[in-house]
C-alpha cells in the first residue's frame, strides 16, 4: 500500500491536470447549471410565488352599478394579483397588457336568484394567458359570486332583519372563513411557501452532477487512444489504481459544483431580482446527500466512459441517459404534477432520490439522518456501477 501511494498521487495529479486542460468539460460542469439556475429561478419567480410582484390587469365594465356589482369588484379588488381598470362597453379584441375582461349586464340581483340559469357575468380571457393563472382567477371569481348569492338568499328570499343580514354578510366574506395551512419546516425559514429558487436550485445541482460523464469519458478515452493505459500496465499499475485516482478528483468536482450552485442561489439570484435560497445555516447538513449524489453520478459516468469506444458514443449515451433520468426524476417537471404511472417510473431515477434528499434538508427541514435512505441508495448505485466499470476496464489491462 505504501509503495502504491506515490503512484496513486501521481495519477490523481494527472487527472487534475487533464481536467483543467478540458475547457469544454468545465463549461458543461459549471457554466450550464449556472445558466439554468439563473434562467429558471427568474423565469418561474412569479409563477411559483404566493405574492406575484407583477399585478395582472383586468378590464371591468359594470352596466349594473348595483350593490352586488360594486361589492363584487370590491371583493375581487382585495386580491394582490389583480389590477382592475374600468372601461366602457367595447367589442374590441382583448390584447396585452390585459389578461381578461369582465362584463356585468344590468339585473345582477335578479340573476343571483337560485333558480336563475343565465350567466351571472361575462368573462373574456386571453388564450395566451397561462392556464394556471386563468384557473386561479375563475376560482376567485366564483368564490366571490357564491358569497354574493348567499347574501341575496338570506336578505331577499328569507326577509332576514338587517342586523341578522349584516351578520350573515360578514360571516360569508372570504376573509371570515379562516383556514390553517401548514408547511413542514415553515417555522425555520422566513418564507411560508417554497419559491422557484428553493425548488429549482437542488434540481439543477443534481442534474449538473451527472454531467461529469463528459470530462470523465474524455479522460478515459484519451488514455485508451494515446496508449496511456498500456504504459501504466507496463509500470505495474492496476486498473483499480487508475479508477481509484479518478474518484477523489471528480468527486471533489461534483462537491465544488454543488457548493457554487448553492452559493449562487443564496447570493447571486437575489441580486438579479429573484428569491434568495433559504438554507437557514444548514450548509453542512447538505454534505452527506451531496457526496452520495456525487458518488452515484461518478459511478454511472465511469461505467458509460469505459463502455464507450469513441467520444461521440460517450457524449450521446451520457447525454441521453442524463436527460431521461432527469425527466423521470422531476428535474424538469416536479413529479407531484406527473401522472401516477410516471410518478412510479420516476422512482427508478437516482436523480429523484437525490432530489428528495435535498428537499428534505432545504424545504422540509428534517434532521440530516432523514436523508439516510436516499444516501444509502445513491452510494449503493455508485458502488455497483464502479464495480462494473472496474471489471470492464480490467479487460484493457489484460
C-alpha angles and dihedrals in degrees: 000000000000090000092050096051096079090047091050091048091050091049091050089050089051091050092050092050091047090051093050089051091056104078093168091057092048090050091053092048099046112013098046097055090042091058092043093053094048095045098042096042092052096038094052096038096103095035093055098035121101089211109043113211091214118062117221112236119230126188114225127199116178115185091163102060091185130140090264096050092047090047090050091056091046092054096045090045089063089071111101089212097061131078108187120203123188117231136174126247109299140163094197119133113263110251136173139310084044118073095191150354128226120200126189118198121208115278102044090151091059092048091053089069109116092237093053116113098181119107110268094215137359118240127191118191130189107249089218092060111105114267092231091056092047092049092049092050093048090049091053091046094050091047091054092047092049091054090049091051089051089055091047092052093048098046105033106030101035095034093225117187115261095252092051091044089052090051091051090046092055093043093053097050113115092241090054091066103075118200124187114216119188126199116188110247094015090128091059098054135053094235121069093204130045111251132207094271094052091050101038103042096064090046094054093042090058092044093050093049092062090056088075082097090082101061091032094055089046089055097048096041090048091052091049094046096047094045094246092134091054092049091049089051090054088053088056092251110152127224087244090060092051092051094039090055091057095052101072093040098051094034087056089051092055092048090049089049092054093045093052093046092050090048089051091053092049101043113010104043094057090051088062094049100268129121116275119244108252111218097156090214094302097129094127092047087066093056098086095050090042093053092044091050090048091051092051092047091048093049093050091045093050092051093050091045096053093043094050118086097195137029090246090057092048093047094047097043094041094048093046093048092049093049093049093046090046094050093047093041096057099254095127099027124017111254090228091072094046124100114269092254092056091045088057091046089051090063090075093059116096087207087064090053092049093046091052089053094051092046090049088062102033104035108018095036092215122162116279091249089065088074091059095101092051092045093050092048092050093046090049090052091048093049095047095048090045089054091050091048090050091050091051094045091051088070090062089056095048 
